[in-house]
Every structure is written in C-alpha cells, then in structure tokens.
Amino acid sequence: MKPSINLLLAIAMLLSLVHPMASVKARDPTRIVLDGIPLASEVEPQILKNRVFVPLRLVSEAIKQEVIWNARAKTVEIKGEHHILLPLQSTAILVDGKHASIEAGAYLHGQSVMVPVRFMAEMFGLDVKWRNNTVYLSSPPLPKVKLNAILNRSKTLLLNGDRSASIRQSKPDAPGNDLYNLKLESKEGDRKKGLLHFDLAALEGKQVYKAYLRLVNSTSAEINAYRTLYVYEAGKPWTPDATWDTFDGARRWERPGASGDRDARFLASQTVFRINSWEPVWFLDVTDTVRAWLRKSTVNNGFMLASDMAMSLFNPPRSGTQPSLVVVMQPDLSIEEKWAAALDALGSRFTLGPWSDPHSGIINAQMNAAKLGLGNEFIEAIENHFDYYIAHDGTLIRFAAKLDSYYKAVFGSSLIYLYDKTGNEKFMKAAVKLRGMFDSLRQRDGIFTDGPYGAIQSELSYLGLAFLAVYGDRFHDEASTRLAMDQILKLYDLLMKDQTDGIPYTLIDEYTKTGKGWARGIGYLFGGMGKLVDSKGIRGDERYGELAARYVRLAASLKQYQTERGLWRNLIHDPNSPLESSGTSLIATGFQYGIAAGLLPPSDQFVVDRALRGVTDLSMTGADLGEAYPGNQDLVYTYEDLSMTQHAFGFWMELLTARERLAN
C-alpha cells in the first residue's frame, strides 16, 4: 500500500469537534478502521492539547511499513517507502537522511508509541472520515503515473516451460507427446500423466520470495464440475521420449507410471469447480522446490502432473497459454509493481484465447494498451488471436464460424481497430459478418436472446450492443446505431421492471427471473451502457437523453453499494456475499466511460480509483486474480488458495488501461 499526502490532517479537526479539547483520552472507545477492516488494538487514539495521537506500530504495519523500536536510544525507525528516524519527545526527525520536523513529539503510552495523526498524513497520506466514534482511514489516491513509465518495474518474473512429455498407461512403451495438450487421466487402464520442466537460468542470483506453477485448462469437460490437479517433483532426469515404463525411452522408472517413491514426490494440489474450455487457471505454490533447485540441494528434474479425472492443459508450444512459472522476487509488491507484472502477462501470456466472453476483457485491454503505445507485443497478441479464427478471405473459422449468438460479436470492436491499424481487409470483412449476424438473431419482446430457452441477459449490453455502436461510428451506419439504442433501452427497462431498490435482474428466460444483483451481470449491463453513452453516434440519437437518464440513475444506485474497500459484492445487495473482482472491474469501467462522456462528475473518479485499488490489492503477484474473496467463490467458480480466471484478469486489465486511455 503506497500512501499520498495531506488528507489525514483533517482528522484532527474532525475529532476536535466531538471531543473535549483538554481531555487526554477519548471518553468513549474509539476504533480505527483501515480500508474497511478494523485494526485490533488495546490502545485507543488519544487527544492531547487539541491533537489526535494514534498508535504508530498499529497503523504503520497495517500499511506495510516495518517498525523497529530502540529501547536504549528511545527512537523508532520506520522502513518502507521512506526511511524515518523518530526520537521520543522531540519534534526533530530524520526522513530519508534529511532533517525534518513534526508538530508534536511522539510519546510512550504503556507499550505503544503514540504519534500525531498529522505525522501519518504527511508521511503516508491516508484519506480519513469520522463517523460513529470511529476513525476511518482509506488508502490514498492511486499513483499518478503513466503506465509506460512502470513497464520495467515488475518484481514478478514469468518463465515458460522449456520441455514437456506425456506418458500413457494404455501405450506403456510409446511417448505420448501432443503438440498442444498435456492430457491427464486417472481412470485405471487409461491413466495419463504429464511431465514439465523449466530452465531456471534467469533466476540465478535472484531472491525467490514466492514461486507458483500456472497451468491453463484447454479442453471442456462438464460445464459445472470439479477437477483436482496434483503436482509432484519429478525424481528422474526424464526426456521428451519418456513413456509409462521409462523416463527417457530406455531407463525404467522405479515403478511404471513414475509412481515409485524415487520417481516423484508430492508437492501440492488444487481443486477447481467450473470446468470450461480455456477456464480456469490453476496456481500452485512450488516455492520450496524452486528454492531447493536454485540452491542445488536437489536436482531440477521438473514437475510431474496428474489429475483426479480426465482433463488437459495447454502445452509449451501453444503460444500464449503455455504453463508458466510465476516467480515473485520480493514481498509486499507495490501497486505499480503489480501493474507492471500484469501488463507483462497481458502482452506475453495471452496471445491466444477462446472466441467468447472469458477472453473479452483481455482483448479489450490489449487494444487499449496498443492505443496507449505500451508496446508492439499488444497489437501482435491481438493479431495472433484473430489469425487463429479468421481465414485470409475474412471467413470466420473454428469456434467463431457459427454466427448464432451476440456472444460472437464480443471482439467486433477490436476487429475494427485492427483493420484501421493494419489495413488488412480480412479484419474488416470479419467485422461486417458479425454485424450481419444481428439481422437474423432470435428475439423475444424485441430483445436479442441467447441459449435454448430464449434467455434475455445483461451480457447483451457489453458483448453485443457496444460493438454495434462502434460499428455505427466507424462506418457511419445509422441502422447499427439505432439498433443499439433500441436494444439497450428495452433491455434496461425489462431487467429493471418492478425493481424498487435500483438493482436489476441479470437474466430472464421464459420461466423465471434470476441473477438478481449479480455483480458481474450488472457489470456487463453497466459497462456496456458506459461504452454506449460515450459513442458519437449514440450521443447524436434523439433518444440519448432517455439512455443518459437511465445510465445516471443506475450509477447513483451502484455507488451506494460500493464497499469501503472499493469493491462490489458478488450479490451487491447481500452484505454476506463475498467481494467480487470481475463485477467490480466492469462496473468501474462503466463509471470511467460515463466520466469521459460528461454524464458523471469528475469527482466520481474516486469511485473508479477506489475500485481499481481494491481489485489490485486482491492480486498477490500481478499475474493472478480470482473471481471472489474470501474463499475465491462466486456463483459459478470455486477455487482453493491462489487462483485466476481470464474473466477476472481481463476485466481488471481493461479497467486499468481504459482509465488511462479515457483520461487522456
């Protein structure tokens, strides 16, 4: 957590209004709450000579500052963003080796060093509010830094696997290599395991604070199912010629299938619910093993992978989705360091994905990054993605070929951008085909539907209508603009029908209404509306005032449900629901577009920035982000421990890059 300046100064003024100026201690118990989390302490804030004093160690350690007490010298040393030497009973201090002063000296109260809250403001800068005898401290505004200035600040290193092998029980003497997948299976008689190795030369001489094995699912199993992935340390120097019986095509494992005690040693497992193609991403902690390999205390023979049921993982040759070793080289990464790691992953680890909504935020973020000039790798990643799905003549192929759902239009806006950027007409032709799809899509109550039951979903706003608006703007197609406007007004009104609390449903089929208050579903609706109100063609439509009024009304409702940590809950009206990352990012993106369009005041930038900080705080490495916290559980995803989905990561990156692009 990296603080700014000045705002805690206000706390002294606020507290002086409710406490007697001459008292030494607050008469009623006073709590300190930081970013929505109460700080447990036996020592309350103190009022002395009209100044508020707080326990130094309590607040400092909560904002990731190291505090060292020197009893003999009666000084406190604070190490973090600044190096501060603070003597007791003195207004003279040292900050980064330079002399400075504070308004009142620190003093010892019991076992706690008490410091003026103004000192905390000047050194660490936390926003402050006083309510119900509680001091609310909030993280400072986000760093005022351009993204291109932080690209080299990453303290997270991403390594690709350098070789792999598959071994199969059904063909014990034959290598089972697949160019694209490491297939795993636990069924007796047809068991399959994977072998994976990383070259650690890039880590020589570097500190390894944490190391995670990142593995991406590649093949759909049941739409809703559990899968447990097991990771072992391989004990033999296997080669790509490894088989079920041998580790190099000749020398035998201790037991077939690398199941002997000296063949492999169990390291970690992770269970995930919701198996779908390209989702999810497993993160497994392998820190101790990587450290041992670097110390040369054990030989780096790589990992062996197994599963409790049939599944497959993307293999190293598959660009952009291959297994990675995510290595964090220091604790307590700053916001900028997390962003730098995330942008690295965005440009180098997501160069191919599904033609569906899980990858939509990633492509939009890569497009924003390219527009910001953050590097050629972002435009190359987008091209690589589309080259897989679009033939030279502009024909949509593979999963993109069947134009039967507005979900397929999710990448239409980026196709138009890529056409303008490269001049390659196949991208324009593909966009035209996506536009033509809307002429034959099924409708109910005048609204485009999806699925076998004719479901009306909030996803339509973000996935389909935002593209129609961009298409209308780029090709001066008034019919597309009118269609987008007509659909969004009908969709909003239907989802909000009979709702008195300002919270819409997110899905309505022939039989029922569901998804009341689902954060990601509301994010799809509001994020799409934000893009629409910022469209030139939409702003010129005679019904723009109607759309603007609905958008502003929903924005006002959503602001009420943003938590102190800046996030929205999985069910935003349920205080027991976990905090949700994807919905938060989408909702905040909707706010950012509304600010850019002039429908929301500039002061609402605080809503966006607080959300971005809250989501960033959830990521441990910059290369991970789960769906919901705590427990990493939302309506459809269940994880244990560190986790990631392309939904969560992509929408976070879209928010980060849209924030800077739209502010310019």
XYZ file of C-alpha atoms in Angstrom:
664
model
C 0.000 0.000 0.000
C 1.554 3.312 -1.100
C 0.185 6.427 0.584
C -0.153 10.040 -0.704
C -0.260 13.194 1.447
C -2.315 15.750 3.372
C -5.715 14.152 3.957
C -5.231 12.709 7.468
C -4.670 16.265 8.623
C -8.440 16.632 8.538
C -8.928 14.019 11.231
C -7.589 16.280 13.957
C -10.098 18.953 13.037
C -12.945 16.471 12.853
C -12.184 14.808 16.160
C -11.720 18.107 17.935
C -15.348 18.884 17.214
C -16.620 15.896 19.165
C -14.079 15.542 21.983
C -13.210 17.971 24.774
C -10.068 19.834 23.834
C -8.435 19.388 27.229
C -9.016 15.651 27.657
C -6.090 13.319 27.413
C -8.061 10.378 26.160
C -11.232 9.911 24.171
C -14.034 9.406 26.686
C -15.784 6.793 24.540
C -13.998 3.815 22.979
C -12.623 4.832 19.592
C -11.884 2.385 16.801
C -9.548 2.684 13.831
C -10.723 1.155 10.552
C -8.359 0.940 7.568
C -9.904 0.318 4.125
C -12.971 -1.180 5.763
C -11.024 -3.506 8.061
C -10.981 -2.770 11.842
C -7.475 -2.615 13.289
C -7.439 -4.617 16.513
C -5.631 -2.766 19.300
C -5.807 -2.416 23.067
C -4.720 1.224 22.740
C -7.250 3.824 21.614
C -6.450 7.082 19.826
C -5.524 9.814 22.319
C -6.412 13.517 22.352
C -3.691 15.760 23.791
C -3.661 19.565 23.524
C -6.122 19.510 20.671
C -4.058 16.990 18.731
C -5.004 13.414 17.878
C -2.384 10.725 18.535
C -2.607 7.167 17.202
C -0.535 4.017 17.901
C 2.372 4.156 15.461
C 3.017 0.433 15.094
C -0.673 -0.415 14.607
C -1.169 1.879 11.635
C 2.351 1.589 10.183
C 2.361 -2.182 9.995
C -1.151 -2.184 8.552
C 0.168 -0.142 5.608
C 3.195 -2.433 5.178
C 5.817 -0.322 6.949
C 8.443 -2.005 9.136
C 8.728 -0.548 12.655
C 11.883 -1.012 14.781
C 11.963 0.168 18.421
C 15.308 1.032 20.004
C 14.686 0.982 23.779
C 18.146 2.247 24.712
C 18.078 5.264 22.356
C 14.307 5.702 22.738
C 13.865 6.050 18.981
C 11.608 4.428 16.427
C 12.845 3.507 12.952
C 10.265 3.147 10.165
C 11.254 1.399 6.938
C 9.062 1.421 3.865
C 8.517 3.980 1.145
C 10.562 6.335 3.357
C 13.246 5.661 5.942
C 12.231 7.604 9.066
C 14.041 8.004 12.391
C 11.697 9.275 15.102
C 13.010 10.123 18.619
C 10.542 10.259 21.506
C 9.573 13.654 22.962
C 11.158 15.514 20.045
C 9.803 17.398 17.066
C 13.059 16.856 15.151
C 13.107 13.748 12.949
C 15.075 12.336 10.008
C 13.309 11.425 6.753
C 15.463 9.646 4.176
C 18.527 11.061 5.906
C 17.290 14.659 5.822
C 16.239 16.766 8.793
C 12.509 17.398 9.158
C 10.089 18.286 11.934
C 6.659 17.296 13.209
C 4.111 19.366 15.069
C 4.383 17.409 18.345
C 6.775 14.795 19.633
C 5.926 11.118 19.899
C 5.491 9.651 23.374
C 5.240 6.267 25.015
C 1.804 5.212 26.283
C 2.161 1.880 28.015
C 3.944 -0.259 25.437
C 2.781 1.816 22.459
C 4.485 4.732 20.768
C 1.858 7.390 20.031
C 2.346 9.837 17.160
C 0.306 12.789 15.881
C -2.135 11.775 13.190
C -0.843 14.725 11.176
C 2.540 12.984 11.084
C 0.864 9.963 9.490
C -0.801 12.290 6.989
C 2.452 13.953 5.969
C 4.427 10.726 5.746
C 1.876 8.223 4.449
C -1.242 10.176 3.447
C -4.423 8.277 4.167
C -7.884 9.661 3.474
C -9.938 9.984 6.679
C -13.521 10.136 7.846
C -15.015 10.326 11.329
C -18.314 8.537 11.893
C -19.956 6.859 14.903
C -16.913 7.289 17.133
C -14.731 5.556 14.556
C -11.710 6.806 12.657
C -11.987 5.562 9.067
C -8.671 5.544 7.224
C -8.668 4.940 3.486
C -5.871 4.204 1.087
C -4.611 7.267 -0.755
C -5.390 8.136 -4.369
C -3.782 5.890 -6.924
C -0.246 6.760 -8.013
C -0.178 9.483 -10.641
C 1.996 7.531 -13.012
C 1.715 6.700 -16.694
C 1.610 3.011 -17.462
C 4.515 3.257 -19.911
C 6.648 4.537 -17.016
C 6.159 1.374 -14.930
C 6.664 -1.353 -17.529
C 10.168 -2.130 -16.235
C 9.232 -2.111 -12.539
C 7.938 -5.661 -12.323
C 9.296 -7.770 -9.484
C 7.469 -10.804 -10.854
C 9.204 -12.982 -13.430
C 7.253 -15.224 -15.803
C 9.090 -18.269 -17.166
C 7.876 -20.634 -19.879
C 8.352 -24.376 -19.682
C 11.234 -25.482 -21.912
C 10.209 -29.116 -22.426
C 7.339 -31.467 -21.677
C 6.238 -35.054 -22.113
C 3.082 -37.144 -21.771
C 3.054 -40.728 -20.520
C 0.134 -43.127 -21.064
C -0.730 -46.386 -19.356
C -2.593 -47.635 -22.431
C 0.621 -47.387 -24.521
C 3.344 -48.049 -21.960
C 6.208 -48.205 -24.466
C 5.294 -45.198 -26.634
C 5.843 -41.472 -25.956
C 2.510 -39.692 -25.674
C 3.562 -36.230 -26.791
C 0.881 -33.881 -28.086
C 1.917 -30.582 -29.616
C -0.916 -28.762 -27.913
C -2.081 -30.576 -24.793
C -0.803 -32.334 -21.711
C -3.607 -34.844 -21.227
C -4.259 -36.163 -17.731
C -6.464 -39.091 -16.713
C -6.894 -41.152 -13.539
C -9.032 -43.965 -14.960
C -7.294 -47.297 -14.375
C -6.045 -48.822 -17.623
C -6.018 -45.435 -19.348
C -4.121 -43.287 -16.857
C -2.205 -40.333 -18.253
C 0.340 -38.030 -16.608
C 2.328 -35.033 -17.752
C 5.945 -34.008 -17.264
C 7.051 -30.388 -17.351
C 10.472 -28.737 -16.976
C 11.604 -25.121 -16.538
C 15.076 -23.711 -17.179
C 15.872 -21.578 -14.113
C 18.937 -19.793 -15.524
C 17.090 -16.457 -15.425
C 16.682 -16.851 -11.652
C 20.348 -17.384 -10.840
C 21.477 -14.893 -8.204
C 17.933 -13.604 -7.622
C 15.858 -13.817 -4.462
C 12.776 -16.020 -4.772
C 10.079 -14.895 -2.373
C 7.296 -16.987 -3.916
C 7.021 -19.295 -6.915
C 3.781 -20.558 -8.430
C 3.103 -23.037 -11.194
C 0.484 -21.560 -13.535
C -1.464 -24.071 -15.639
C -4.266 -23.301 -18.085
C -7.148 -25.665 -18.822
C -7.578 -26.344 -22.542
C -10.478 -28.758 -23.080
C -14.058 -28.607 -21.888
C -15.272 -31.328 -19.604
C -18.627 -30.965 -17.873
C -19.704 -27.324 -17.760
C -20.047 -27.497 -13.979
C -17.621 -29.995 -12.498
C -14.792 -30.357 -10.011
C -11.241 -31.126 -11.067
C -8.288 -31.618 -8.747
C -4.807 -31.109 -10.143
C -1.838 -32.740 -8.415
C 1.757 -31.546 -8.769
C 4.796 -33.676 -7.931
C 8.532 -33.073 -8.060
C 9.994 -35.421 -10.653
C 12.811 -37.575 -9.298
C 14.358 -38.823 -12.540
C 16.060 -36.947 -15.443
C 13.291 -37.616 -17.944
C 13.363 -36.610 -21.616
C 10.595 -35.954 -24.196
C 10.952 -39.656 -25.094
C 9.627 -40.668 -21.670
C 6.969 -43.385 -21.600
C 4.800 -45.016 -18.963
C 7.587 -47.541 -18.366
C 10.731 -45.445 -18.937
C 11.850 -41.913 -18.087
C 13.942 -41.454 -21.255
C 12.799 -44.172 -23.637
C 15.311 -46.676 -22.266
C 15.853 -46.485 -18.488
C 12.911 -47.586 -16.371
C 11.039 -45.749 -13.657
C 11.190 -47.354 -10.231
C 7.552 -48.266 -10.806
C 5.548 -47.891 -14.040
C 3.830 -44.521 -14.418
C 6.501 -42.757 -12.332
C 4.692 -43.957 -9.200
C 7.667 -45.071 -7.124
C 8.922 -43.160 -4.103
C 12.023 -42.093 -6.005
C 10.129 -41.286 -9.204
C 8.098 -38.371 -7.870
C 7.380 -36.540 -4.602
C 4.004 -34.907 -3.948
C 4.109 -31.096 -3.693
C 0.650 -29.539 -3.975
C -2.903 -29.891 -5.244
C -5.723 -27.522 -6.111
C -9.406 -28.218 -6.673
C -11.477 -26.086 -9.031
C -15.196 -26.063 -9.749
C -16.489 -24.869 -13.145
C -14.523 -26.601 -15.890
C -14.981 -24.989 -19.272
C -12.674 -24.576 -22.230
C -9.917 -22.026 -21.525
C -11.062 -21.687 -17.941
C -9.766 -21.775 -15.291
C -6.099 -21.168 -14.495
C -4.520 -23.123 -11.648
C -1.914 -21.501 -9.391
C 0.026 -23.947 -7.210
C 2.692 -22.925 -4.695
C 6.058 -24.574 -5.515
C 8.279 -22.072 -3.682
C 10.297 -24.510 -1.564
C 11.021 -26.745 -4.541
C 12.223 -23.900 -6.771
C 14.439 -22.563 -3.975
C 15.946 -26.028 -3.496
C 16.676 -26.293 -7.216
C 18.402 -22.917 -7.196
C 20.483 -23.882 -4.121
C 21.401 -27.100 -5.951
C 20.317 -29.070 -2.871
C 18.099 -31.112 -5.182
C 18.313 -31.675 -8.934
C 15.864 -29.804 -11.156
C 14.067 -32.652 -12.893
C 10.924 -30.578 -13.247
C 7.373 -31.474 -12.309
C 5.014 -34.369 -12.836
C 1.305 -33.554 -13.210
C -1.727 -35.739 -12.517
C -5.474 -35.289 -12.135
C -8.360 -36.998 -10.382
C -10.363 -37.108 -13.644
C -9.881 -36.587 -17.365
C -8.615 -33.143 -18.315
C -5.942 -31.455 -20.395
C -3.621 -28.480 -20.039
C -2.118 -26.268 -22.677
C 1.393 -27.353 -23.548
C 4.503 -25.127 -24.030
C 4.355 -24.988 -27.860
C 0.925 -23.371 -27.730
C 1.645 -19.657 -27.846
C 0.225 -17.523 -25.090
C -1.384 -20.182 -22.932
C 1.553 -22.406 -22.068
C 2.397 -23.376 -18.500
C 4.369 -20.714 -16.685
C 6.410 -20.407 -13.539
C 5.356 -17.184 -11.785
C 8.217 -16.060 -9.559
C 7.812 -13.157 -7.118
C 11.143 -11.696 -6.033
C 10.051 -9.587 -3.051
C 7.198 -9.431 -0.517
C 4.524 -6.741 -0.411
C 4.530 -5.710 -4.055
C 3.534 -2.100 -4.647
C 0.614 -1.169 -6.854
C 2.950 -0.158 -9.688
C 4.880 -3.443 -9.406
C 1.675 -5.457 -9.613
C 0.516 -3.442 -12.620
C 3.878 -3.936 -14.319
C 3.687 -7.715 -13.808
C 0.081 -7.771 -15.015
C 0.923 -5.813 -18.169
C 3.807 -8.209 -18.827
C 1.407 -11.142 -18.545
C -1.184 -9.345 -20.674
C 1.268 -8.860 -23.546
C 3.124 -12.166 -23.390
C 0.840 -14.776 -21.824
C -2.472 -14.147 -23.571
C -1.760 -14.262 -27.301
C -4.476 -16.811 -27.963
C -7.791 -17.388 -26.255
C -11.364 -18.509 -26.832
C -13.746 -16.662 -29.124
C -16.065 -15.980 -26.213
C -16.604 -13.721 -23.229
C -13.834 -15.078 -20.925
C -11.252 -13.531 -23.256
C -13.140 -10.300 -23.975
C -11.569 -8.185 -21.252
C -8.111 -9.369 -22.268
C -8.572 -8.377 -25.927
C -10.092 -5.012 -24.947
C -7.185 -4.383 -22.578
C -4.635 -5.320 -25.238
C -6.375 -2.919 -27.622
C -6.252 -0.126 -25.020
C -2.584 -0.878 -24.325
C -1.794 -0.675 -28.039
C -3.619 2.656 -28.286
C -1.544 3.910 -25.346
C 1.654 2.901 -27.131
C 2.738 0.468 -24.422
C 4.466 -1.892 -26.859
C 4.151 -3.773 -30.133
C 3.523 -7.021 -28.272
C -0.061 -5.988 -27.556
C -1.021 -5.486 -31.203
C 0.851 -8.698 -32.063
C -1.114 -10.571 -29.398
C -4.411 -9.376 -30.888
C -3.310 -10.310 -34.416
C -2.205 -13.754 -33.262
C -5.605 -14.298 -31.646
C -7.564 -13.310 -34.735
C -5.284 -15.129 -37.185
C -6.327 -18.340 -35.457
C -10.042 -17.660 -36.039
C -10.143 -15.714 -39.321
C -9.107 -17.053 -42.724
C -7.264 -14.904 -45.271
C -10.529 -14.045 -47.043
C -12.183 -12.856 -43.837
C -14.157 -16.057 -43.236
C -14.675 -16.837 -39.576
C -13.442 -20.344 -38.759
C -13.189 -22.762 -35.848
C -15.362 -21.778 -32.883
C -16.051 -18.377 -34.426
C -17.594 -19.891 -37.544
C -21.121 -20.426 -36.262
C -22.702 -16.974 -36.059
C -25.638 -17.782 -33.810
C -25.216 -15.575 -30.729
C -24.368 -11.981 -29.849
C -21.606 -13.524 -27.724
C -19.743 -13.994 -31.037
C -19.728 -10.205 -31.515
C -17.606 -9.668 -28.422
C -14.456 -8.977 -30.468
C -16.093 -6.887 -33.180
C -14.781 -3.560 -31.848
C -11.193 -4.826 -31.740
C -11.531 -6.181 -35.291
C -12.419 -2.686 -36.455
C -9.462 -1.260 -34.551
C -7.125 -3.875 -36.028
C -8.372 -3.093 -39.543
C -7.685 0.612 -39.021
C -4.266 -0.181 -37.543
C -3.025 -2.685 -40.136
C -5.124 -2.065 -43.231
C -5.729 -5.813 -43.522
C -9.185 -6.145 -45.051
C -9.817 -9.606 -43.622
C -10.438 -7.970 -40.246
C -12.955 -5.548 -41.736
C -14.722 -8.373 -43.599
C -14.976 -10.380 -40.389
C -16.480 -7.360 -38.594
C -19.031 -6.969 -41.385
C -20.019 -10.622 -40.997
C -20.521 -10.119 -37.277
C -22.722 -7.126 -37.969
C -24.786 -9.129 -40.440
C -25.379 -11.796 -37.798
C -27.658 -9.409 -35.882
C -30.127 -9.364 -38.760
C -31.069 -12.981 -38.061
C -30.616 -13.417 -34.309
C -33.608 -14.598 -32.310
C -35.545 -12.040 -30.267
C -38.117 -12.093 -27.506
C -40.045 -8.995 -26.502
C -37.966 -7.184 -29.105
C -34.676 -8.062 -27.374
C -31.930 -10.359 -28.652
C -31.829 -13.662 -26.766
C -29.282 -16.377 -26.151
C -29.442 -20.065 -25.323
C -32.040 -22.767 -25.938
C -34.625 -21.172 -23.634
C -34.524 -17.740 -25.199
C -32.823 -16.087 -22.264
C -32.612 -12.303 -22.105
C -29.311 -11.470 -20.438
C -27.453 -8.390 -19.245
C -24.396 -9.631 -21.199
C -26.050 -8.302 -24.372
C -25.101 -4.741 -23.412
C -21.347 -5.323 -23.148
C -20.861 -8.208 -25.579
C -23.143 -7.154 -28.427
C -24.511 -3.617 -28.268
C -21.171 -1.934 -27.591
C -19.944 -3.426 -30.892
C -22.989 -2.153 -32.784
C -22.261 1.358 -31.510
C -18.605 1.193 -32.576
C -19.633 -0.229 -35.956
C -22.120 2.583 -36.421
C -19.489 5.192 -35.549
C -16.762 3.769 -37.791
C -18.835 3.054 -40.889
C -21.420 5.839 -40.400
C -24.108 3.176 -40.247
C -27.158 4.785 -38.647
C -29.056 1.494 -38.678
C -26.473 -0.057 -36.324
C -26.628 2.965 -34.026
C -30.432 2.897 -33.915
C -30.446 -0.843 -33.275
C -28.011 -0.480 -30.365
C -30.100 2.329 -28.853
C -33.385 0.477 -29.255
C -31.976 -2.702 -27.704
C -30.326 -1.079 -24.683
C -33.452 0.866 -23.718
C -35.621 -2.247 -23.933
C -33.064 -4.398 -22.146
C -32.618 -1.964 -19.260
C -36.342 -1.446 -18.797
C -37.079 -5.163 -18.745
C -34.266 -6.019 -16.296
C -35.357 -3.155 -14.005
C -39.091 -3.765 -14.268
C -40.815 -3.645 -10.862
C -37.474 -3.201 -9.054
C -37.703 -0.511 -6.376
C -34.170 -0.855 -4.979
C -32.340 0.143 -8.159
C -30.828 -3.327 -8.607
C -31.645 -5.137 -11.873
C -32.048 -8.781 -12.668
C -29.361 -10.107 -14.981
C -31.204 -12.973 -16.716
C -34.815 -13.538 -17.699
C -35.909 -16.651 -19.555
C -39.334 -17.954 -20.455
C -39.923 -19.225 -16.946
C -38.150 -17.132 -14.381
C -36.038 -14.120 -13.441
C -32.617 -14.904 -11.956
C -29.310 -13.327 -11.107
C -30.785 -10.526 -9.001
C -27.882 -8.218 -8.115
C -25.142 -10.470 -9.582
C -22.135 -8.152 -9.742
C -20.620 -9.420 -12.986
C -24.015 -9.458 -14.673
C -24.659 -5.876 -13.562
C -21.140 -5.049 -14.719
C -21.960 -6.364 -18.187
C -25.052 -4.148 -18.275
C -23.466 -1.009 -16.828
C -20.080 -1.428 -18.523
C -21.817 -1.762 -21.880
C -24.008 1.256 -21.143
C -20.878 3.263 -20.340
C -19.414 2.441 -23.740
C -22.700 3.330 -25.425
C -23.046 6.760 -23.799
C -19.501 7.561 -24.956
C -20.327 6.683 -28.590
C -20.517 9.597 -31.024
C -23.414 8.099 -32.932
C -25.364 7.223 -29.791
C -24.895 10.774 -28.472
C -26.424 12.054 -31.695
C -29.505 9.869 -31.410
C -32.714 11.672 -30.427
C -33.222 9.191 -27.570
C -29.835 9.863 -25.996
C -31.446 11.747 -23.121
C -33.503 8.677 -22.243
C -30.406 6.480 -22.188
C -28.394 9.055 -20.235
C -31.091 9.287 -17.561
C -31.158 5.515 -17.120
C -27.379 5.328 -17.009
C -27.066 8.087 -14.370
C -29.830 6.523 -12.291
C -28.086 3.140 -12.267
C -24.747 4.795 -11.475
C -26.258 6.507 -8.429
C -27.648 3.188 -7.207
C -24.363 1.342 -7.701
C -22.390 3.953 -5.773
C -24.429 3.149 -2.688
C -23.275 -0.460 -2.750
C -19.534 0.074 -3.237
C -17.779 -1.198 -0.106
C -15.140 0.655 1.897
C -12.515 -1.469 0.120
C -13.745 -0.203 -3.231
C -15.283 -3.463 -4.411
C -18.806 -4.604 -5.087
C -20.048 -7.862 -3.661
C -20.863 -10.933 -5.691
C -24.519 -10.186 -4.932
C -24.154 -6.469 -4.424
C -27.144 -6.139 -2.081
C -26.136 -9.077 0.151
C -23.685 -7.997 2.897
C -22.713 -11.645 3.453
C -21.754 -12.177 -0.169
C -18.019 -12.338 -0.988
C -16.250 -9.451 -2.686
C -16.183 -9.929 -6.445
C -13.404 -8.853 -8.804
C -14.879 -9.204 -12.315
C -18.068 -7.336 -11.473
C -16.112 -4.608 -9.719
C -13.839 -4.072 -12.725
C -16.744 -3.978 -15.185
C -18.807 -1.588 -13.058
C -15.836 0.730 -12.547
C -15.138 0.665 -16.295
C -18.732 1.756 -16.832
C -18.129 4.683 -14.482
C -14.934 5.629 -16.339
C -16.770 5.885 -19.665
C -19.542 7.929 -18.065
C -16.997 10.396 -16.679
C -15.373 10.654 -20.117
C -18.791 11.279 -21.689
C -19.518 14.082 -19.198
C -22.553 12.342 -17.680
C -20.847 11.797 -14.347
C -18.920 14.438 -12.399
C -15.096 14.314 -12.266
C -15.405 13.604 -8.531
C -16.680 10.125 -9.435
C -13.116 9.319 -10.463
C -12.727 8.397 -6.795
C -15.246 5.582 -7.352
C -13.133 4.246 -10.221
C -9.801 4.627 -8.457
C -11.042 3.039 -5.257
C -12.306 0.051 -7.271
C -9.028 -0.295 -9.164
C -7.052 -0.179 -5.931
C -9.374 -2.723 -4.314
C -9.051 -5.181 -7.196
C -5.277 -4.682 -7.382
C -4.996 -5.434 -3.666
C -6.591 -8.836 -4.308
C -3.764 -9.896 -6.626
C -0.742 -11.342 -4.862
C 1.655 -11.467 -7.822
C 0.209 -9.228 -10.515
C -0.217 -12.349 -12.665
C -3.114 -13.805 -10.668
C -6.658 -12.708 -9.896
C -9.516 -14.883 -8.715
C -13.206 -14.188 -9.057
C -14.352 -13.618 -5.485
C -12.933 -13.151 -1.991
C -12.802 -14.595 0.619
C -12.863 -18.228 -0.325
C -12.487 -17.469 -4.034
C -16.125 -18.415 -4.523
C -18.736 -16.773 -6.674
C -21.904 -18.039 -8.318
C -20.085 -20.394 -10.699
C -16.383 -20.543 -9.796
C -14.898 -22.246 -6.756
C -11.181 -22.225 -6.000
C -8.868 -23.073 -3.170
C -5.878 -20.845 -2.497
C -4.359 -18.550 -5.137
C -6.383 -18.563 -8.331
C -7.145 -16.922 -11.616
C -9.720 -16.772 -14.386
C -9.431 -14.966 -17.676
C -12.642 -13.127 -16.804
C -11.164 -11.652 -13.635
C -7.728 -10.842 -15.032
C -9.011 -9.457 -18.323
C -11.618 -7.107 -16.863
C -9.054 -5.850 -14.326
C -6.664 -5.023 -17.164
C -9.429 -3.428 -19.220
C -10.218 -1.140 -16.284
C -6.536 -0.271 -15.767
C -5.908 0.607 -19.411
C -9.298 2.284 -20.021
C -8.716 4.529 -17.009
C -5.581 5.992 -18.578
C -6.817 5.999 -22.182
C -10.082 7.785 -21.412
C -8.391 10.264 -19.073
C -6.181 11.338 -21.969
